[in-house]
Amino acid sequence: AGVQAYFEALTDHWIMERFSVEQIIADGERAAVVLDMAWRSKATGKLAASKKVDLWTFREGLAVRLEQVFDSRPLLEAIQP
């Protein structure tokens, strides 16, 4: 339920313009995914581009934790009128 609500809230305000997986590093129950992403603000039409790293933890084949690391400045600039 939490993941679905997160993506619904995200797509209420942003349009994904680019999503590219650059690298995946996995070791046991943990994985890091390096992404190149761009989102367009529905409110302003401005584009926000940034690299992003997702740090995943899995247990028994299910995702149990996700940490996201990204530069928030492009997103903040894109929502300014």
PDB file of C-alpha atoms in Angstrom:
ATOM      1  CA  ALA A   1       0.000   0.000   0.000  1.00  0.00           C
ATOM      2  CA  GLY A   2       2.805   2.426   0.863  1.00  0.00           C
ATOM      3  CA  VAL A   3       4.634   1.937  -2.436  1.00  0.00           C
ATOM      4  CA  GLN A   4       1.465   2.407  -4.461  1.00  0.00           C
ATOM      5  CA  ALA A   5       0.570   5.610  -2.576  1.00  0.00           C
ATOM      6  CA  TYR A   6       4.115   6.949  -3.119  1.00  0.00           C
ATOM      7  CA  PHE A   7       3.967   6.461  -6.891  1.00  0.00           C
ATOM      8  CA  GLU A   8       0.421   7.826  -7.125  1.00  0.00           C
ATOM      9  CA  ALA A   9       1.473  11.003  -5.290  1.00  0.00           C
ATOM     10  CA  LEU A  10       4.577  11.290  -7.470  1.00  0.00           C
ATOM     11  CA  THR A  11       2.661  10.999 -10.747  1.00  0.00           C
ATOM     12  CA  ASP A  12       0.016  13.444  -9.509  1.00  0.00           C
ATOM     13  CA  HIS A  13       2.674  16.179  -9.734  1.00  0.00           C
ATOM     14  CA  TRP A  14       5.342  14.930 -12.158  1.00  0.00           C
ATOM     15  CA  ILE A  15       5.635  13.373 -15.628  1.00  0.00           C
ATOM     16  CA  MET A  16       8.558  10.993 -16.151  1.00  0.00           C
ATOM     17  CA  GLU A  17      10.583  12.092 -19.185  1.00  0.00           C
ATOM     18  CA  ARG A  18      13.617   9.804 -18.783  1.00  0.00           C
ATOM     19  CA  PHE A  19      14.411   6.710 -16.736  1.00  0.00           C
ATOM     20  CA  SER A  20      17.666   4.925 -17.491  1.00  0.00           C
ATOM     21  CA  VAL A  21      19.359   2.281 -15.362  1.00  0.00           C
ATOM     22  CA  GLU A  22      23.102   2.890 -15.560  1.00  0.00           C
ATOM     23  CA  GLN A  23      24.382   0.293 -13.115  1.00  0.00           C
ATOM     24  CA  ILE A  24      23.198  -2.379 -10.688  1.00  0.00           C
ATOM     25  CA  ILE A  25      25.453  -3.636  -7.902  1.00  0.00           C
ATOM     26  CA  ALA A  26      24.130  -6.555  -5.849  1.00  0.00           C
ATOM     27  CA  ASP A  27      25.554  -8.423  -2.876  1.00  0.00           C
ATOM     28  CA  GLY A  28      23.395 -10.888  -0.976  1.00  0.00           C
ATOM     29  CA  GLU A  29      20.263  -9.151   0.289  1.00  0.00           C
ATOM     30  CA  ARG A  30      21.356  -5.649  -0.764  1.00  0.00           C
ATOM     31  CA  ALA A  31      21.426  -3.924  -4.143  1.00  0.00           C
ATOM     32  CA  ALA A  32      22.327  -0.448  -5.370  1.00  0.00           C
ATOM     33  CA  VAL A  33      20.825   0.889  -8.586  1.00  0.00           C
ATOM     34  CA  VAL A  34      22.281   3.966 -10.281  1.00  0.00           C
ATOM     35  CA  LEU A  35      19.690   5.812 -12.371  1.00  0.00           C
ATOM     36  CA  ASP A  36      19.646   8.773 -14.746  1.00  0.00           C
ATOM     37  CA  MET A  37      16.220  10.392 -14.479  1.00  0.00           C
ATOM     38  CA  ALA A  38      14.288  13.417 -15.647  1.00  0.00           C
ATOM     39  CA  TRP A  39      10.858  14.551 -14.484  1.00  0.00           C
ATOM     40  CA  ARG A  40       8.647  17.388 -15.759  1.00  0.00           C
ATOM     41  CA  SER A  41       6.612  19.366 -13.246  1.00  0.00           C
ATOM     42  CA  LYS A  42       2.912  19.336 -14.140  1.00  0.00           C
ATOM     43  CA  ALA A  43       2.517  22.703 -12.400  1.00  0.00           C
ATOM     44  CA  THR A  44       5.273  24.618 -14.218  1.00  0.00           C
ATOM     45  CA  GLY A  45       6.257  22.515 -17.235  1.00  0.00           C
ATOM     46  CA  LYS A  46       9.919  22.755 -16.137  1.00  0.00           C
ATOM     47  CA  LEU A  47      12.257  19.775 -16.406  1.00  0.00           C
ATOM     48  CA  ALA A  48      14.269  18.411 -13.463  1.00  0.00           C
ATOM     49  CA  ALA A  49      17.113  16.029 -14.354  1.00  0.00           C
ATOM     50  CA  SER A  50      19.273  14.204 -11.821  1.00  0.00           C
ATOM     51  CA  LYS A  51      21.191  11.037 -11.112  1.00  0.00           C
ATOM     52  CA  LYS A  52      19.612   8.909  -8.405  1.00  0.00           C
ATOM     53  CA  VAL A  53      20.797   5.943  -6.372  1.00  0.00           C
ATOM     54  CA  ASP A  54      18.301   3.468  -4.946  1.00  0.00           C
ATOM     55  CA  LEU A  55      19.585   1.290  -2.104  1.00  0.00           C
ATOM     56  CA  TRP A  56      17.420  -1.820  -1.788  1.00  0.00           C
ATOM     57  CA  THR A  57      17.276  -4.449   0.960  1.00  0.00           C
ATOM     58  CA  PHE A  58      15.554  -7.773   0.243  1.00  0.00           C
ATOM     59  CA  ARG A  59      14.512 -10.596   2.539  1.00  0.00           C
ATOM     60  CA  GLU A  60      13.188 -13.902   1.232  1.00  0.00           C
ATOM     61  CA  GLY A  61      12.914 -12.377  -2.233  1.00  0.00           C
ATOM     62  CA  LEU A  62      10.802  -9.387  -1.142  1.00  0.00           C
ATOM     63  CA  ALA A  63      11.846  -5.751  -0.946  1.00  0.00           C
ATOM     64  CA  VAL A  64      11.785  -4.675   2.718  1.00  0.00           C
ATOM     65  CA  ARG A  65      13.612  -1.337   2.532  1.00  0.00           C
ATOM     66  CA  LEU A  66      14.324   1.348  -0.049  1.00  0.00           C
ATOM     67  CA  GLU A  67      16.567   4.359   0.486  1.00  0.00           C
ATOM     68  CA  GLN A  68      16.792   6.975  -2.271  1.00  0.00           C
ATOM     69  CA  VAL A  69      19.687   9.371  -2.705  1.00  0.00           C
ATOM     70  CA  PHE A  70      19.447  12.228  -5.210  1.00  0.00           C
ATOM     71  CA  ASP A  71      20.150  15.900  -5.711  1.00  0.00           C
ATOM     72  CA  SER A  72      16.900  17.664  -4.764  1.00  0.00           C
ATOM     73  CA  ARG A  73      17.935  21.075  -6.136  1.00  0.00           C
ATOM     74  CA  PRO A  74      16.749  20.444  -9.727  1.00  0.00           C
ATOM     75  CA  LEU A  75      13.354  19.342  -8.364  1.00  0.00           C
ATOM     76  CA  LEU A  76      13.046  22.439  -6.177  1.00  0.00           C
ATOM     77  CA  GLU A  77      13.987  24.687  -9.102  1.00  0.00           C
ATOM     78  CA  ALA A  78      11.457  22.977 -11.379  1.00  0.00           C
ATOM     79  CA  ILE A  79       8.526  23.734  -9.068  1.00  0.00           C
ATOM     80  CA  GLN A  80       9.313  27.438  -8.807  1.00  0.00           C
ATOM     81  CA  PRO A  81       7.070  29.625 -10.985  1.00  0.00           C
TER      82      PRO A  81
END
